């Protein structure tokens, strides 16, 4: 392994990621592991140069008081205790460590080198993937989103043609999105890519499904079925690549985490389709995933794209999806993205998209009364998607977008701008 490692043990504190980030900001790789990690597991991590016990206020994980294994203290690895009254530790702190304390612990007590960078991370992961996979095959659902794209690029680097990518076009992708996945991965990176156009099948399943949770479940469930069918056609696949990133682990990891919206990934495959997981990004924060993608040579647009929900435009074509409204969402979204890019807003605004509700309003076109749909524009800024504020988009830009949508998108006679912050609104409408 190229990189020295500082391990943070999760004793229920909400500050683990803050400490991990602080350490990575010092150029040192840091990972968070469960409190009950065994000595063998610590040894298997190789290069562990220091352990931080971070208990928070009450050392409670999922409602249970927790302890670390006492054998860890005999490993001879320096330990730093934060809010954790354990006398065997070499050092105790009663609040979050500041940068100076961390530096002293990491560089002086643990003797760590500041060698955390993407190049080394990729080299380490490539080696780990090769060790894990050997000469066997990995299957990957390649949505074209940042995470799955970066995993694909990493796996292509590590195992080349032993990776089989499946791109399912569920018909709810943005304009030209599936085409660009095929272009980048099949034509440029020479990936072994299976492209499945399942648009008709998804639209069929979604007919008359109006309830947002039901729509998400239908899309997620159908996605798994299509993917499963493709997986069954292939032979000799032992692994499933997943674009799990660190925030996914914290969001779905604890029993106490509440389900706000059912998230859509490739979990839930049938029992008899057993795969071992390959998750080379699972310790990365989002910005690090992007840096990793750039280092792996992915196009800037693919890596720095705004977030896009798994159910795609399906949750932006409100209520029961109809083809005409889906088309209106897709076309208006393309115009919005084009105009935001022209105004330089694509680099400034965190997420921006259009939504088409399932009702009509009266308008006038060519001197005749029309009863048509409306497009709602939403543009927000946020740090962690938990809260968000709206972007105060320049009126001229909004007017230009409105003119284009009204002129170029069929069945639309009205454009609105959503002024609502999160909370109380969520970012998406469904
Ligand atoms: P909300 O609407 O909950 O969205 O404020 C927060 C962020 O999550 C994105 N989002 C999803 N991402 N699968 C995803 O991968 C999903 O099912 C999903 N639903 C919402 C949303 O676009 C926003 O960035």
Coordinates of C-alpha atoms and ligand atoms in Angstrom, one line a residue:
X1 CA 0.0 0.0 0.0
X2 CA 1.2 3.4 -0.9
X3 CA -0.6 5.4 1.8
X4 CA -0.3 5.5 5.6
X5 CA -3.6 5.2 7.3
X6 CA -5.2 6.7 10.4
X7 CA -8.2 4.7 11.5
X8 CA -11.1 6.4 13.3
X9 CA -13.3 4.0 15.3
X10 CA -17.0 4.9 15.3
X11 CA -18.3 5.0 18.8
X12 CA -21.4 6.8 17.9
X13 CA -20.1 10.3 17.4
X14 CA -21.6 12.4 14.6
X15 CA -18.2 14.1 14.2
X16 CA -16.3 11.2 12.7
X17 CA -16.5 12.5 9.1
X18 CA -15.4 15.9 10.3
X19 CA -12.2 14.4 11.8
X20 CA -11.7 12.2 8.8
X21 CA -11.9 15.3 6.6
X22 CA -9.5 17.2 8.8
X23 CA -7.0 14.4 8.6
X24 CA -7.3 14.1 4.8
X25 CA -6.9 17.9 4.6
X26 CA -3.5 17.3 6.2
X27 CA -2.6 15.0 3.3
X28 CA -3.1 11.9 5.3
X29 CA -5.5 9.1 4.4
X30 CA -8.1 8.3 7.1
X31 CA -10.9 5.8 7.2
X32 CA -13.7 5.3 9.6
X33 CA -14.4 1.8 10.9
X34 CA -16.9 0.1 13.3
X35 CA -16.0 0.2 17.0
X36 CA -15.9 -3.6 17.1
X37 CA -13.2 -4.0 14.5
X38 CA -10.9 -6.9 15.4
X39 CA -7.1 -7.0 15.6
X40 CA -6.9 -9.1 12.5
X41 CA -9.1 -6.6 10.6
X42 CA -6.8 -3.8 11.7
X43 CA -3.8 -5.7 10.5
X44 CA -5.5 -6.5 7.2
X45 CA -5.9 -2.8 6.6
X46 CA -2.1 -2.6 6.3
X47 CA -0.2 0.6 7.1
X48 CA -2.4 1.6 10.0
X49 CA -0.2 4.2 11.8
X50 CA -2.7 5.5 14.3
X51 CA -6.1 4.9 15.8
X52 CA -8.6 7.6 17.0
X53 CA -11.4 6.5 19.3
X54 CA -14.1 9.0 18.8
X55 CA -16.9 8.5 21.3
X56 CA -18.9 11.7 21.1
X57 CA -21.0 12.4 24.2
X58 CA -22.2 9.0 25.2
X59 CA -20.6 6.2 23.1
X60 CA -23.9 4.9 21.9
X61 CA -24.3 3.2 18.5
X62 CA -27.9 2.2 17.5
X63 CA -29.1 2.6 21.1
X64 CA -26.4 0.4 22.6
X65 CA -23.4 1.4 24.7
X66 CA -20.3 0.3 22.9
X67 CA -16.7 -0.5 23.7
X68 CA -13.7 -1.3 21.5
X69 CA -11.9 -4.6 21.8
X70 CA -9.2 -4.4 24.5
X71 CA -6.7 -6.3 22.4
X72 CA -6.4 -3.2 20.2
X73 CA -4.4 -1.5 22.9
X74 CA -1.7 -4.2 22.6
X75 CA -1.1 -3.6 18.9
X76 CA 1.5 -1.0 19.6
X77 CA -0.3 1.5 17.4
X78 CA -0.6 5.0 18.9
X79 CA -4.1 5.8 20.0
X80 CA -5.9 9.1 20.5
X81 CA -9.1 9.2 22.5
X82 CA -11.7 11.9 22.0
X83 CA -14.5 12.0 24.6
X84 CA -13.7 8.5 25.6
X85 CA -12.7 7.8 29.2
X86 CA -10.5 4.8 28.6
X87 CA -7.3 4.8 30.7
X88 CA -5.2 2.6 28.5
X89 CA -5.1 5.2 25.7
X90 CA -1.9 7.1 25.3
X91 CA -3.6 10.4 25.0
X92 CA -7.1 11.7 26.0
X93 CA -9.0 14.7 24.8
X94 CA -12.4 16.0 25.9
X95 CA -13.4 17.8 22.8
X96 CA -12.8 17.6 19.0
X97 CA -9.1 17.8 18.3
X98 CA -8.0 21.0 16.7
X99 CA -5.7 21.0 13.6
X100 CA -2.6 21.4 15.8
X101 CA -3.4 18.5 18.1
X102 CA -4.2 16.3 15.1
X103 CA -1.0 17.3 13.4
X104 CA 1.0 16.5 16.5
X105 CA -0.6 13.1 17.0
X106 CA -0.4 12.1 13.3
X107 CA 3.0 13.4 12.3
X108 CA 4.9 13.2 15.6
X109 CA 3.3 10.3 17.5
X110 CA 2.3 8.1 14.6
X111 CA 5.2 9.2 12.3
X112 CA 2.9 9.3 9.3
X113 CA 3.9 10.7 5.9
X114 CA 1.6 13.1 4.2
X115 CA 1.2 10.9 1.1
X116 CA -2.6 11.0 0.6
X117 CA -3.3 12.0 -3.0
X118 CA -5.5 10.6 -5.8
X119 CA -2.7 9.1 -7.8
X120 CA -1.6 7.0 -4.8
X121 CA -5.3 6.2 -3.9
X122 CA -5.9 4.9 -7.4
X123 CA -2.7 2.8 -7.4
X124 CA -3.8 1.3 -4.1
X125 CA -7.3 0.6 -5.2
X126 CA -6.1 -0.9 -8.5
X127 CA -3.9 -3.3 -6.6
X128 CA -6.7 -4.1 -4.1
X129 CA -9.2 -4.7 -6.9
X130 CA -6.7 -7.0 -8.7
X131 CA -6.1 -8.9 -5.5
X132 CA -9.8 -9.3 -4.8
X133 CA -11.0 -10.2 -8.4
X134 CA -8.0 -12.2 -9.7
X135 CA -8.9 -13.4 -13.2
X136 CA -12.7 -13.4 -12.5
X137 CA -15.3 -11.0 -13.8
X138 CA -17.1 -8.0 -12.4
X139 CA -20.6 -6.7 -13.4
X140 CA -21.4 -3.0 -13.0
X141 CA -24.6 -1.1 -13.5
X142 CA -23.3 2.0 -15.2
X143 CA -25.9 4.7 -14.9
X144 CA -23.7 7.4 -16.2
X145 CA -23.8 9.3 -12.9
X146 CA -20.6 10.5 -11.3
X147 CA -20.2 7.6 -8.9
X148 CA -20.9 4.7 -11.2
X149 CA -18.8 6.3 -14.0
X150 CA -15.8 6.7 -11.7
X151 CA -16.1 3.1 -10.5
X152 CA -16.2 2.0 -14.1
X153 CA -13.1 4.0 -15.0
X154 CA -11.3 2.6 -11.9
X155 CA -12.3 -1.0 -12.8
X156 CA -11.4 -0.6 -16.4
X157 CA -7.9 0.5 -15.3
X158 CA -7.7 -2.4 -12.9
X159 CA -9.1 -5.3 -14.8
X160 CA -10.0 -4.1 -18.3
X161 CA -12.2 -6.5 -20.2
X162 CA -12.9 -8.5 -17.0
X163 CA -15.4 -5.7 -16.3
X164 CA -18.9 -6.0 -17.9
X165 CA -20.8 -2.7 -17.7
X166 CA -24.6 -2.7 -18.2
X167 CA -26.2 0.6 -19.0
X168 CA -30.0 0.4 -18.6
X169 CA -31.8 3.3 -20.4
X170 CA -35.0 3.5 -18.4
X171 CA -36.4 6.2 -20.7
X172 CA -36.1 8.7 -17.9
X173 CA -32.6 9.9 -18.7
X174 CA -31.8 13.4 -19.7
X175 CA -31.5 14.4 -23.3
X176 CA -28.5 12.6 -25.0
X177 CA -27.4 11.1 -21.7
X178 CA -27.4 7.4 -22.7
X179 CA -25.7 8.3 -26.0
X180 CA -22.9 10.0 -24.1
X181 CA -22.4 7.0 -21.8
X182 CA -22.0 4.7 -24.8
X183 CA -19.6 7.2 -26.5
X184 CA -17.3 7.7 -23.5
X185 CA -17.3 4.1 -22.2
X186 CA -17.6 2.0 -25.3
X187 CA -15.9 4.2 -27.9
X188 CA -13.3 6.0 -25.9
X189 CA -12.5 3.8 -22.9
X190 CA -13.2 0.5 -24.8
X191 CA -15.3 -0.9 -22.0
X192 CA -17.1 -4.1 -22.4
X193 CA -20.5 -2.4 -22.4
X194 CA -24.0 -3.8 -22.8
X195 CA -26.6 -1.1 -23.6
X196 CA -30.2 -2.0 -22.8
X197 CA -32.9 0.3 -24.1
X198 CA -35.7 -0.5 -21.7
X199 CA -37.6 2.8 -22.2
X200 CA -40.9 1.2 -23.4
X201 CA -40.9 -1.3 -20.6
X202 CA -40.5 1.3 -17.9
X203 CA -43.1 3.6 -19.4
X204 CA -45.5 0.7 -19.5
X205 CA -44.9 -0.2 -15.9
X206 CA -45.3 3.4 -14.9
X207 CA -48.6 4.0 -16.6
X208 CA -51.1 5.4 -14.2
X209 CA -48.7 5.2 -11.3
X210 CA -49.1 8.6 -9.6
X211 CA -47.9 8.2 -6.0
X212 CA -44.3 9.4 -5.7
X213 CA -43.1 6.6 -3.4
X214 CA -44.8 4.1 -5.7
X215 CA -43.2 5.6 -8.7
X216 CA -39.8 5.4 -7.1
X217 CA -40.4 1.8 -6.1
X218 CA -41.7 0.9 -9.6
X219 CA -38.6 2.4 -11.2
X220 CA -36.2 0.9 -8.7
X221 CA -37.9 -2.5 -8.8
X222 CA -38.0 -2.6 -12.6
X223 CA -34.4 -1.5 -12.8
X224 CA -33.4 -4.5 -10.7
X225 CA -35.4 -6.9 -12.9
X226 CA -33.9 -5.6 -16.1
X227 CA -30.4 -5.7 -14.6
X228 CA -31.1 -9.2 -13.2
X229 CA -32.2 -10.5 -16.7
X230 CA -29.0 -9.1 -18.2
X231 CA -26.9 -10.6 -15.3
X232 CA -28.5 -14.1 -15.9
X233 CA -27.5 -14.0 -19.6
X234 CA -23.9 -13.6 -18.6
X235 CA -21.7 -16.4 -17.4
X236 CA -19.0 -16.6 -14.8
X237 CA -19.5 -13.4 -13.0
X238 CA -18.6 -13.4 -9.4
X239 CA -18.5 -9.8 -8.5
X240 CA -20.8 -6.7 -8.6
X241 CA -19.1 -3.3 -8.8
X242 CA -20.9 -0.6 -6.9
X243 CA -20.5 3.1 -6.7
X244 CA -21.0 3.2 -3.0
X245 CA -19.5 6.4 -1.6
X246 CA -18.9 7.3 2.0
X247 CA -22.1 9.4 2.5
X248 CA -24.2 6.3 1.3
X249 CA -22.7 4.4 4.2
X250 CA -23.5 7.0 6.8
X251 CA -27.0 7.6 5.4
X252 CA -28.1 4.0 5.3
X253 CA -25.8 2.5 7.8
X254 CA -27.4 2.9 11.2
X255 CA -30.7 1.6 12.4
X256 CA -31.7 5.0 13.5
X257 CA -31.4 6.6 10.0
X258 CA -34.8 7.6 8.8
X259 CA -36.0 6.8 5.4
X260 CA -36.9 10.1 3.7
X261 CA -37.1 8.9 0.2
X262 CA -36.4 5.3 -0.9
X263 CA -33.0 5.5 -2.7
X264 CA -32.5 3.6 -5.9
X265 CA -29.5 1.4 -6.5
X266 CA -28.7 -2.2 -7.3
X267 CA -29.3 -3.6 -3.9
X268 CA -32.3 -6.0 -3.8
X269 CA -31.1 -8.5 -6.4
X270 CA -32.6 -12.0 -5.9
X271 CA -30.9 -14.3 -3.3
X272 CA -29.7 -16.8 -5.9
X273 CA -27.8 -14.2 -7.8
X274 CA -24.9 -14.0 -5.3
X275 CA -22.2 -11.5 -6.0
X276 CA -19.3 -10.3 -3.9
X277 CA -19.2 -6.5 -3.9
X278 CA -16.4 -4.4 -5.3
X279 CA -16.7 -0.9 -3.9
X280 CA -13.5 1.0 -4.6
X281 CA -15.0 4.4 -3.7
X282 CA -16.7 3.5 -0.5
X283 CA -14.3 5.6 1.6
X284 CA -14.4 8.7 -0.5
X285 CA -16.3 11.9 -0.1
X286 CA -18.1 13.3 -3.1
X287 CA -15.5 15.9 -4.0
X288 CA -12.8 13.2 -3.7
X289 CA -14.8 11.0 -6.1
X290 CA -14.7 13.8 -8.6
X291 CA -11.0 14.3 -8.2
X292 CA -10.5 10.6 -8.6
X293 CA -12.6 10.6 -11.9
X294 CA -10.5 13.5 -13.3
X295 CA -7.3 11.6 -12.4
X296 CA -8.7 8.5 -14.2
X297 CA -9.2 10.6 -17.3
X298 CA -13.0 11.0 -17.4
X299 CA -14.4 14.0 -19.2
X300 CA -14.8 17.1 -17.0
X301 CA -18.6 17.3 -17.8
X302 CA -19.2 13.8 -16.6
X303 CA -17.3 14.2 -13.4
X304 CA -18.6 17.7 -12.5
X305 CA -22.2 17.2 -13.5
X306 CA -24.9 18.2 -11.0
X307 CA -26.6 15.5 -9.0
X308 CA -29.3 13.5 -10.8
X309 CA -31.7 11.3 -8.9
X310 CA -31.7 7.5 -9.7
X311 CA -35.4 7.6 -10.9
X312 CA -34.3 10.3 -13.3
X313 CA -36.8 12.6 -15.0
X314 CA -39.5 10.3 -13.6
X315 CA -39.7 12.3 -10.4
X316 CA -39.8 15.6 -12.3
X317 CA -42.7 14.6 -14.5
X318 CA -45.1 14.9 -11.6
X319 CA -47.9 12.4 -10.9
X320 CA -48.6 9.7 -13.4
X321 CA -46.0 9.9 -16.2
X322 CA -47.2 10.7 -19.7
X323 CA -45.1 10.8 -22.8
X324 CA -45.9 14.4 -23.7
X325 CA -45.0 15.7 -20.3
X326 CA -41.9 13.6 -20.1
X327 CA -40.8 15.0 -23.4
X328 CA -41.6 18.5 -22.0
X329 CA -39.4 17.8 -19.0
X330 CA -36.5 16.5 -21.1
X331 CA -36.6 19.3 -23.6
X332 CA -37.0 22.1 -21.1
X333 CA -34.2 20.6 -18.9
X334 CA -31.9 20.5 -22.0
X335 CA -32.7 24.2 -22.7
X336 CA -32.1 25.1 -19.0
X337 CA -28.8 23.4 -19.0
X338 CA -27.7 25.0 -22.2
X339 CA -28.6 28.5 -21.0
X340 CA -27.1 28.0 -17.6
X341 CA -23.9 27.0 -19.2
X342 CA -24.0 30.0 -21.5
X343 CA -24.5 32.3 -18.5
X344 CA -21.7 30.6 -16.6
X345 CA -24.2 29.4 -14.0
X346 CA -23.4 25.8 -14.5
X347 CA -20.2 26.3 -12.5
X348 CA -21.9 28.3 -9.8
X349 CA -25.3 26.6 -9.1
X350 CA -25.4 23.3 -7.3
X351 CA -28.4 21.8 -8.9
X352 CA -30.9 23.1 -11.5
X353 CA -33.7 21.4 -13.4
X354 CA -37.2 21.7 -14.6
X355 CA -40.4 20.0 -13.5
X356 CA -43.7 19.6 -15.3
X357 CA -46.8 19.2 -13.0
X358 CA -49.7 17.1 -14.1
X359 CA -52.2 19.9 -14.7
X360 CA -52.9 22.4 -17.4
X361 CA -53.6 26.1 -17.4
X362 CA -55.2 28.4 -19.9
X363 CA -53.2 30.3 -22.4
X364 CA -53.3 32.0 -25.8
X365 CA -51.4 30.8 -28.9
X366 CA -52.0 32.0 -32.4
X367 CA -55.0 33.9 -31.3
X368 CA -56.6 30.8 -29.9
X369 CA -57.3 29.6 -26.4
X370 CA -55.0 26.7 -25.4
X371 CA -55.0 24.5 -22.3
X372 CA -51.4 23.4 -21.8
X373 CA -48.8 22.4 -19.3
X374 CA -46.4 24.6 -17.3
X375 CA -42.6 24.2 -16.7
X376 CA -41.3 25.0 -13.3
X377 CA -37.6 25.9 -13.0
X378 CA -35.7 25.1 -9.9
X379 CA -32.1 26.2 -9.2
X380 CA -30.6 25.7 -5.7
X381 CA -27.4 25.9 -3.8
X382 CA -26.5 23.6 -0.9
X383 CA -23.5 22.1 0.8
X384 CA -24.9 18.7 1.8
X385 CA -28.4 18.6 0.2
X386 CA -29.9 18.6 3.7
X387 CA -30.8 22.3 3.5
X388 CA -30.8 24.4 0.3
X389 CA -31.4 27.9 -0.8
X390 CA -32.5 29.2 -4.1
X391 CA -30.2 30.8 -6.7
X392 CA -31.2 34.4 -7.4
X393 CA -31.0 33.9 -11.2
X394 CA -30.7 37.1 -13.2
X395 CA -34.0 38.2 -14.8
X396 CA -32.5 38.4 -18.3
X397 CA -31.3 34.8 -18.1
X398 CA -34.7 33.7 -16.8
X399 CA -36.5 35.6 -19.6
X400 CA -34.3 34.0 -22.2
X401 CA -34.9 30.5 -20.9
X402 CA -38.6 31.2 -20.7
X403 CA -38.7 32.4 -24.3
X404 CA -36.9 29.4 -25.5
X405 CA -39.0 26.9 -23.5
X406 CA -42.2 28.6 -24.8
X407 CA -41.0 28.6 -28.4
X408 CA -39.3 25.2 -28.5
X409 CA -41.2 22.9 -26.1
X410 CA -44.5 21.5 -27.2
X411 CA -47.7 21.6 -25.0
X412 CA -46.3 24.3 -22.7
X413 CA -47.7 27.8 -22.3
X414 CA -46.3 28.9 -18.9
X415 CA -43.0 29.0 -17.1
X416 CA -42.6 29.5 -13.3
X417 CA -39.6 29.9 -11.0
X418 CA -39.6 28.0 -7.7
X419 CA -38.6 30.3 -4.9
X420 CA -38.8 27.8 -2.1
X421 CA -35.8 26.9 0.2
X422 CA -35.3 23.5 1.7
X423 CA -36.9 23.1 4.3
X424 CA -39.8 23.2 4.0
X425 CA -39.6 22.2 0.4
X426 CA -37.3 19.3 -0.6
X427 CA -35.0 19.8 -3.6
X428 CA -36.9 17.4 -5.9
X429 CA -40.7 17.7 -6.1
X430 CA -41.4 14.0 -5.5
Ligands
LIG1 P1 -34.4 16.0 -1.8 O1 -35.5 16.0 -2.8 O2 -34.6 14.9 -0.8 O3 -33.1 15.7 -2.6 O4 -34.2 17.3 -1.1 C1 -31.8 15.7 -2.0 C2 -30.8 15.3 -3.1 O5 -30.9 13.9 -3.5 C3 -31.2 13.8 -4.8 N1 -32.1 12.6 -4.9 C4 -31.7 11.4 -5.3 N2 -30.5 10.9 -5.6 N3 -31.5 8.7 -5.9 C5 -30.4 9.6 -5.9 O6 -29.3 9.1 -6.2 C6 -32.7 9.2 -5.5 O7 -33.7 8.4 -5.5 C7 -32.8 10.6 -5.2 N4 -33.9 11.4 -4.8 C8 -33.4 12.6 -4.7 C9 -31.8 15.1 -5.3 O8 -31.7 15.3 -6.7 C10 -31.1 16.1 -4.4 O9 -29.8 16.4 -5.0

